[in-house]
Amino acid sequence: MALRNALLAKVRAPRNVNPVDWAAERAWLLLRMGEADAARMLVTGVDVDRFTPKMFQVAVQSALANADPSALCPLQDGIQKVEPRIFP
């Protein structure tokens, strides 16, 4: 529980680390811990137009883990560049 709260805490990204990638890595760890709802909170806290390739990948995994296919809709344009096999 303490690790979950630490990953959800609002903290600045380390120097030389993209803040969006920092959020993506924290969300990915939450997904691997089984905290899909917490991961979705981190992913939805970032505007889609700022997503990096890593965040697109984590956002897809978060949508699948939460059984929320409608969460994939805003990702459609950007995800085709990162993972073209997801959307034909």
N, CA, C and O atoms as a MOPAC input file, in Angstrom:
PM7 MOZYME 1SCF
protein

 N      0.82000 1    -1.17700 1     0.00000 1
 C      0.00000 1     0.00000 1     0.00000 1
 C      0.87700 1     1.25800 1     0.00000 1
 O      0.54500 1     2.24800 1    -0.65200 1
 N      1.96600 1     1.21700 1     0.71300 1
 C      2.86200 1     2.37700 1     0.76200 1
 C      3.50100 1     2.62900 1    -0.60600 1
 O      3.65300 1     3.77900 1    -1.01800 1
 N      3.87300 1     1.55700 1    -1.30800 1
 C      4.46600 1     1.72000 1    -2.63600 1
 C      3.44500 1     2.29800 1    -3.61300 1
 O      3.78200 1     3.15200 1    -4.43300 1
 N      2.20300 1     1.83700 1    -3.52600 1
 C      1.14200 1     2.37600 1    -4.37800 1
 C      0.99500 1     3.87000 1    -4.15600 1
 O      0.94100 1     4.64300 1    -5.11300 1
 N      0.93200 1     4.27400 1    -2.90700 1
 C      0.78900 1     5.69000 1    -2.59300 1
 C      2.00200 1     6.49900 1    -3.04200 1
 O      1.85900 1     7.63500 1    -3.49500 1
 N      3.17100 1     5.92800 1    -2.92100 1
 C      4.38500 1     6.62200 1    -3.35800 1
 C      4.37900 1     6.81000 1    -4.87600 1
 O      4.79900 1     7.85500 1    -5.37400 1
 N      3.90600 1     5.80500 1    -5.60800 1
 C      3.85600 1     5.91700 1    -7.06200 1
 C      2.78600 1     6.89200 1    -7.53300 1
 O      2.90700 1     7.48800 1    -8.60400 1
 N      1.74400 1     7.05000 1    -6.73300 1
 C      0.67200 1     7.97700 1    -7.09100 1
 C      0.94300 1     9.40800 1    -6.64400 1
 O      0.26400 1    10.33500 1    -7.08500 1
 N      1.92300 1     9.59300 1    -5.78100 1
 C      2.22100 1    10.93300 1    -5.27000 1
 C      2.65800 1    11.85400 1    -6.40700 1
 O      3.31100 1    11.42700 1    -7.35900 1
 N      2.29100 1    13.09700 1    -6.28700 1
 C      2.65800 1    14.07800 1    -7.31000 1
 C      4.08600 1    14.53400 1    -7.03600 1
 O      4.33600 1    15.31500 1    -6.11800 1
 N      5.01200 1    14.03800 1    -7.84200 1
 C      6.42700 1    14.38300 1    -7.69000 1
 C      6.98100 1    14.79600 1    -9.05100 1
 O      6.47600 1    14.39400 1   -10.09900 1
 N      8.01600 1    15.59700 1    -9.00300 1
 C      8.67100 1    16.02100 1   -10.24100 1
 C      9.52800 1    14.88900 1   -10.78600 1
 O     10.05500 1    14.06200 1   -10.04100 1
 N      9.64800 1    14.87700 1   -12.09000 1
 C     10.50400 1    13.88000 1   -12.73800 1
 C     11.96400 1    14.21600 1   -12.44100 1
 O     12.32000 1    15.38600 1   -12.30400 1
 N     12.80000 1    13.19600 1   -12.34400 1
 C     14.23400 1    13.44900 1   -12.15600 1
 C     14.79200 1    14.25200 1   -13.33100 1
 O     14.22600 1    14.26900 1   -14.42400 1
 N     15.89200 1    14.89800 1   -13.07800 1
 C     16.53100 1    15.66400 1   -14.14100 1
 C     16.86800 1    14.74700 1   -15.31500 1
 O     17.22700 1    13.58700 1   -15.11600 1
 N     16.75600 1    15.25600 1   -16.51100 1
 C     17.04400 1    14.52400 1   -17.75500 1
 C     16.07500 1    13.38000 1   -18.03000 1
 O     16.38400 1    12.48300 1   -18.81400 1
 N     14.90800 1    13.40100 1   -17.39200 1
 C     13.87400 1    12.39700 1   -17.65200 1
 C     12.61500 1    13.12900 1   -18.08600 1
 O     12.16600 1    14.06100 1   -17.41900 1
 N     12.05100 1    12.70400 1   -19.20400 1
 C     10.81800 1    13.29900 1   -19.70100 1
 C      9.71100 1    13.05500 1   -18.67400 1
 O      9.50500 1    11.91100 1   -18.26900 1
 N      8.99300 1    14.09800 1   -18.24100 1
 C      7.93600 1    13.91500 1   -17.24200 1
 C      6.83800 1    12.94000 1   -17.67200 1
 O      6.26800 1    12.24300 1   -16.83200 1
 N      6.54100 1    12.88500 1   -18.96000 1
 C      5.51500 1    11.95200 1   -19.44000 1
 C      6.02700 1    10.51900 1   -19.35000 1
 O      5.28200 1     9.61600 1   -18.97000 1
 N      7.28200 1    10.30700 1   -19.69500 1
 C      7.86800 1     8.97300 1   -19.55000 1
 C      7.94500 1     8.57100 1   -18.08100 1
 O      7.77700 1     7.39800 1   -17.74800 1
 N      8.19600 1     9.52700 1   -17.21100 1
 C      8.24100 1     9.26700 1   -15.76300 1
 C      6.87600 1     8.77200 1   -15.28400 1
 O      6.79200 1     7.80800 1   -14.52400 1
 N      5.81300 1     9.43200 1   -15.73100 1
 C      4.46100 1     9.00300 1   -15.36500 1
 C      4.15100 1     7.63600 1   -15.97500 1
 O      3.50900 1     6.80100 1   -15.33900 1
 N      4.60700 1     7.41200 1   -17.20200 1
 C      4.35500 1     6.12300 1   -17.86300 1
 C      5.02400 1     4.97400 1   -17.11600 1
 O      4.42000 1     3.91600 1   -16.93700 1
 N      6.24600 1     5.17100 1   -16.68600 1
 C      6.95000 1     4.10500 1   -15.95700 1
 C      6.28900 1     3.81600 1   -14.61400 1
 O      6.20400 1     2.66400 1   -14.18900 1
 N      5.82200 1     4.87300 1   -13.95100 1
 C      5.11800 1     4.65800 1   -12.67900 1
 C      3.80500 1     3.92200 1   -12.91200 1
 O      3.44500 1     3.03500 1   -12.13800 1
 N      3.08000 1     4.28800 1   -13.98300 1
 C      1.82600 1     3.61100 1   -14.30600 1
 C      2.08600 1     2.15200 1   -14.68200 1
 O      1.31500 1     1.26700 1   -14.31100 1
 N      3.16000 1     1.90500 1   -15.41100 1
 C      3.49300 1     0.53600 1   -15.81500 1
 C      3.78200 1    -0.32600 1   -14.58500 1
 O      3.35900 1    -1.48000 1   -14.51900 1
 N      4.49100 1     0.22700 1   -13.62800 1
 C      4.76500 1    -0.52000 1   -12.39800 1
 C      3.46600 1    -0.79400 1   -11.63900 1
 O      3.28100 1    -1.88700 1   -11.10400 1
 N      2.57700 1     0.18000 1   -11.58900 1
 C      1.28400 1    -0.04300 1   -10.93300 1
 C      0.49000 1    -1.14700 1   -11.63500 1
 O     -0.15000 1    -1.96400 1   -10.97400 1
 N      0.52800 1    -1.17700 1   -12.96100 1
 C     -0.15900 1    -2.24300 1   -13.69000 1
 C      0.41500 1    -3.60200 1   -13.33400 1
 O     -0.32900 1    -4.56200 1   -13.13100 1
 N      1.72800 1    -3.68400 1   -13.25800 1
 C      2.36300 1    -4.96600 1   -12.91700 1
 C      2.06600 1    -5.37900 1   -11.48300 1
 O      2.11900 1    -6.56400 1   -11.15700 1
 N      1.75600 1    -4.42000 1   -10.63200 1
 C      1.38600 1    -4.71300 1    -9.24700 1
 C     -0.08300 1    -5.09700 1    -9.10800 1
 O     -0.52400 1    -5.50100 1    -8.03200 1
 N     -0.84700 1    -4.96900 1   -10.21000 1
 C     -2.27100 1    -5.28100 1   -10.16300 1
 C     -3.13600 1    -4.09100 1    -9.80200 1
 O     -4.31800 1    -4.25200 1    -9.50000 1
 N     -2.56700 1    -2.91000 1    -9.82800 1
 C     -3.28400 1    -1.68200 1    -9.47900 1
 C     -3.72500 1    -0.96100 1   -10.75600 1
 O     -3.23600 1     0.12500 1   -11.06700 1
 N     -4.65300 1    -1.57800 1   -11.49000 1
 C     -5.08400 1    -1.03700 1   -12.78000 1
 C     -5.78300 1     0.31100 1   -12.62500 1
 O     -5.57400 1     1.20700 1   -13.44200 1
 N     -6.60200 1     0.47000 1   -11.59900 1
 C     -7.29700 1     1.74100 1   -11.40100 1
 C     -6.31600 1     2.87100 1   -11.11900 1
 O     -6.47300 1     3.97800 1   -11.63500 1
 N     -5.32100 1     2.59700 1   -10.31400 1
 C     -4.31200 1     3.61400 1    -9.99700 1
 C     -3.50300 1     3.96900 1   -11.24600 1
 O     -3.16900 1     5.13400 1   -11.46200 1
 N     -3.19100 1     2.97400 1   -12.05800 1
 C     -2.44800 1     3.23500 1   -13.29000 1
 C     -3.27000 1     4.10400 1   -14.23200 1
 O     -2.73600 1     5.00800 1   -14.87500 1
 N     -4.56200 1     3.83200 1   -14.31000 1
 C     -5.42600 1     4.65100 1   -15.16300 1
 C     -5.43800 1     6.10300 1   -14.69400 1
 O     -5.48000 1     7.01800 1   -15.51700 1
 N     -5.40000 1     6.32300 1   -13.38400 1
 C     -5.36800 1     7.69100 1   -12.86600 1
 C     -4.12400 1     8.42900 1   -13.33800 1
 O     -4.19800 1     9.60600 1   -13.68900 1
 N     -2.98900 1     7.75400 1   -13.34900 1
 C     -1.76400 1     8.39800 1   -13.82800 1
 C     -1.82600 1     8.66700 1   -15.32800 1
 O     -1.42900 1     9.73800 1   -15.78600 1
 N     -2.32100 1     7.70300 1   -16.08600 1
 C     -2.38200 1     7.85800 1   -17.54300 1
 C     -3.33100 1     8.98400 1   -17.92600 1
 O     -3.00700 1     9.79500 1   -18.79300 1
 N     -4.49000 1     9.04500 1   -17.29900 1
 C     -5.46300 1    10.07500 1   -17.65700 1
 C     -5.05500 1    11.45700 1   -17.15000 1
 O     -5.66000 1    12.46000 1   -17.52800 1
 N     -4.05400 1    11.51200 1   -16.31800 1
 C     -3.55300 1    12.79700 1   -15.84500 1
 C     -2.66000 1    13.50800 1   -16.84500 1
 O     -2.23100 1    14.63600 1   -16.60400 1
 N     -2.37700 1    12.85600 1   -17.96800 1
 C     -1.51700 1    13.43800 1   -19.01200 1
 C     -2.36300 1    13.64600 1   -20.26300 1
 O     -3.10000 1    12.75000 1   -20.67500 1
 N     -2.25900 1    14.81400 1   -20.86000 1
 C     -2.98000 1    15.08800 1   -22.10100 1
 C     -2.44500 1    14.20600 1   -23.22400 1
 O     -1.23600 1    14.00200 1   -23.33500 1
 N     -3.33100 1    13.68900 1   -24.04700 1
 C     -2.95000 1    12.77100 1   -25.12100 1
 C     -1.98100 1    13.42400 1   -26.10400 1
 O     -1.12200 1    12.74500 1   -26.66600 1
 N     -2.10900 1    14.72100 1   -26.31400 1
 C     -1.20600 1    15.37400 1   -27.26400 1
 C      0.22900 1    15.47300 1   -26.75500 1
 O      1.12500 1    15.84500 1   -27.51400 1
 N      0.46300 1    15.14700 1   -25.48500 1
 C      1.81400 1    15.13900 1   -24.92600 1
 C      2.38400 1    13.72300 1   -24.79500 1
 O      3.52100 1    13.55800 1   -24.35300 1
 N      1.61700 1    12.71200 1   -25.16900 1
 C      2.04300 1    11.32300 1   -25.00100 1
 C      3.33000 1    11.02600 1   -25.77100 1
 O      3.53900 1    11.49800 1   -26.88900 1
 N      4.17200 1    10.23800 1   -25.13900 1
 C      5.37800 1     9.70900 1   -25.77600 1
 C      5.06100 1     8.28300 1   -26.22100 1
 O      4.02000 1     7.74200 1   -25.84600 1
 N      5.93900 1     7.66300 1   -27.01500 1
 C      5.67900 1     6.26700 1   -27.39800 1
 C      5.47200 1     5.34600 1   -26.18900 1
 O      4.60900 1     4.47000 1   -26.22800 1
 N      6.23600 1     5.52800 1   -25.13700 1
 C      6.08400 1     4.69300 1   -23.94100 1
 C      4.71100 1     4.90100 1   -23.30200 1
 O      4.06900 1     3.94100 1   -22.87700 1
 N      4.26300 1     6.15700 1   -23.23600 1
 C      2.95900 1     6.43400 1   -22.62900 1
 C      1.84100 1     5.85100 1   -23.46500 1
 O      0.85200 1     5.37900 1   -22.90600 1
 N      1.95900 1     5.86600 1   -24.80100 1
 C      0.94000 1     5.23000 1   -25.63600 1
 C      0.84900 1     3.74400 1   -25.30400 1
 O     -0.25100 1     3.20800 1   -25.17100 1
 N      1.97700 1     3.08400 1   -25.17100 1
 C      1.98500 1     1.65400 1   -24.85700 1
 C      1.35000 1     1.38000 1   -23.50000 1
 O      0.55400 1     0.45100 1   -23.36000 1
 N      1.69500 1     2.18000 1   -22.51000 1
 C      1.13900 1     1.98800 1   -21.16000 1
 C     -0.35400 1     2.32200 1   -21.15700 1
 O     -1.13200 1     1.65900 1   -20.47000 1
 N     -0.75800 1     3.33400 1   -21.91000 1
 C     -2.17700 1     3.69600 1   -21.96600 1
 C     -3.00600 1     2.55700 1   -22.54900 1
 O     -4.10900 1     2.28700 1   -22.07500 1
 N     -2.48600 1     1.89300 1   -23.56500 1
 C     -3.19200 1     0.74300 1   -24.14300 1
 C     -3.30000 1    -0.37100 1   -23.10700 1
 O     -4.37100 1    -0.95100 1   -22.92600 1
 N     -2.21300 1    -0.66600 1   -22.43500 1
 C     -2.23100 1    -1.71500 1   -21.41200 1
 C     -3.18500 1    -1.36500 1   -20.27200 1
 O     -3.88500 1    -2.22900 1   -19.74500 1
 N     -3.20200 1    -0.09500 1   -19.90300 1
 C     -4.10600 1     0.35500 1   -18.84400 1
 C     -5.56200 1     0.19600 1   -19.26100 1
 O     -6.39100 1    -0.24800 1   -18.46500 1
 N     -5.87900 1     0.55500 1   -20.50300 1
 C     -7.24700 1     0.39800 1   -20.99600 1
 C     -7.65800 1    -1.07200 1   -21.00000 1
 O     -8.77900 1    -1.40900 1   -20.61700 1
 N     -6.75900 1    -1.93600 1   -21.42700 1
 C     -7.06500 1    -3.36800 1   -21.44100 1
 C     -7.21400 1    -3.92700 1   -20.03600 1
 O     -8.11100 1    -4.73000 1   -19.77800 1
 N     -6.34600 1    -3.50900 1   -19.12700 1
 C     -6.40500 1    -4.00700 1   -17.74600 1
 C     -7.67600 1    -3.55800 1   -17.03700 1
 O     -8.16600 1    -4.24100 1   -16.13800 1
 N     -8.20500 1    -2.41900 1   -17.43800 1
 C     -9.43000 1    -1.90800 1   -16.82000 1
 C    -10.68200 1    -2.31900 1   -17.59300 1
 O    -11.78600 1    -1.88700 1   -17.26100 1
 N    -10.51300 1    -3.15200 1   -18.62200 1
 C    -11.63100 1    -3.60300 1   -19.45700 1
 C    -12.42200 1    -2.40200 1   -19.96200 1
 O    -13.65000 1    -2.37000 1   -19.88800 1
 N    -11.68700 1    -1.40900 1   -20.48100 1
 C    -12.28400 1    -0.15900 1   -20.93300 1
 C    -11.85400 1     0.12800 1   -22.37400 1
 O    -10.96400 1     0.94900 1   -22.59700 1
 N    -12.47400 1    -0.53500 1   -23.35300 1
 C    -12.06500 1    -0.32000 1   -24.74000 1
 C    -12.31000 1     1.10600 1   -25.22600 1
 O    -11.65100 1     1.55400 1   -26.16400 1
 N    -13.23300 1     1.81900 1   -24.61300 1
 C    -13.48300 1     3.20000 1   -25.03500 1
 C    -12.30300 1     4.11100 1   -24.70900 1
 O    -12.19000 1     5.19400 1   -25.28400 1
 N    -11.43000 1     3.70000 1   -23.80700 1
 C    -10.23700 1     4.48800 1   -23.48700 1
 C     -9.22600 1     4.45800 1   -24.63200 1
 O     -8.29800 1     5.26700 1   -24.65900 1
 N     -9.39800 1     3.53500 1   -25.57100 1
 C     -8.50100 1     3.46100 1   -26.72400 1
 C     -8.84100 1     4.50300 1   -27.78800 1
 O     -7.99000 1     4.83500 1   -28.61400 1
 N    -10.05900 1     5.02100 1   -27.78300 1
 C    -10.49300 1     5.96000 1   -28.83200 1
 C     -9.60200 1     7.19800 1   -28.93500 1
 O     -9.19800 1     7.53900 1   -30.04700 1
 N     -9.27400 1     7.88800 1   -27.84600 1
 C     -8.42600 1     9.07200 1   -27.98800 1
 C     -7.00000 1     8.73900 1   -28.41900 1
 O     -6.25700 1     9.62800 1   -28.83600 1
 N     -6.61800 1     7.48900 1   -28.32300 1
 C     -5.25700 1     7.07700 1   -28.64700 1
 C     -5.08500 1     6.69200 1   -30.11100 1
 O     -3.96000 1     6.50500 1   -30.57300 1
 N     -6.17100 1     6.57500 1   -30.83400 1
 C     -6.12900 1     5.98200 1   -32.17700 1
 C     -5.13100 1     6.66500 1   -33.10900 1
 O     -4.35900 1     5.97800 1   -33.77800 1
 N     -5.12500 1     7.98000 1   -33.17100 1
 C     -4.23400 1     8.66600 1   -34.11500 1
 C     -2.76600 1     8.47500 1   -33.75400 1
 O     -1.95000 1     8.16800 1   -34.62400 1
 N     -2.42500 1     8.65200 1   -32.49300 1
 C     -1.02800 1     8.56200 1   -32.09000 1
 C     -0.49100 1     7.15100 1   -31.99600 1
 O      0.69400 1     6.92400 1   -32.24200 1
 N     -1.33400 1     6.20300 1   -31.64700 1
 C     -0.86400 1     4.83300 1   -31.44500 1
 C     -0.47400 1     4.18700 1   -32.76200 1
 O      0.34900 1     3.27200 1   -32.77300 1
 N     -1.04100 1     4.63700 1   -33.87200 1
 C     -0.69600 1     4.05100 1   -35.16000 1
 C      0.77300 1     4.26500 1   -35.49700 1
 O      1.36300 1     3.45400 1   -36.21100 1
 N      1.36600 1     5.32700 1   -35.00400 1
 C      2.78900 1     5.56900 1   -35.23900 1
 C      3.66500 1     4.68500 1   -34.36500 1
 O      4.76400 1     4.29800 1   -34.76100 1
 N      3.16700 1     4.36800 1   -33.16700 1
 C      3.96400 1     3.59800 1   -32.20900 1
 C      3.73800 1     2.09800 1   -32.36200 1
 O      4.69400 1     1.32400 1   -32.41100 1
 N      2.48100 1     1.69200 1   -32.43700 1
 C      2.10600 1     0.28200 1   -32.55200 1
 C      1.09000 1     0.13200 1   -33.68600 1
 O     -0.10800 1     0.03900 1   -33.41900 1
 N      1.53200 1     0.10600 1   -34.92900 1
 C      0.59100 1     0.08900 1   -36.05000 1
 C     -0.27900 1    -1.16000 1   -36.10700 1
 O     -1.29700 1    -1.14300 1   -36.80000 1
 N      0.06200 1    -2.21700 1   -35.43000 1
 C     -0.73700 1    -3.45600 1   -35.48600 1
 C     -1.96100 1    -3.40100 1   -34.58100 1
 O     -2.83200 1    -4.26400 1   -34.68700 1
 N     -2.05300 1    -2.41000 1   -33.69200 1
 C     -3.18900 1    -2.35200 1   -32.78000 1
 C     -4.44500 1    -1.90700 1   -33.51600 1
 O     -5.50100 1    -2.52300 1   -33.37500 1
 N     -4.33500 1    -0.83600 1   -34.30100 1
 C     -5.47400 1    -0.35000 1   -35.07700 1
 C     -5.17400 1    -0.56000 1   -36.55500 1
 O     -4.19300 1    -0.01900 1   -37.06600 1
 N     -6.00300 1    -1.33500 1   -37.24700 1
 C     -5.75200 1    -1.56700 1   -38.68400 1
 C     -6.02900 1    -0.32800 1   -39.51800 1
 O     -5.86800 1    -0.35600 1   -40.73800 1

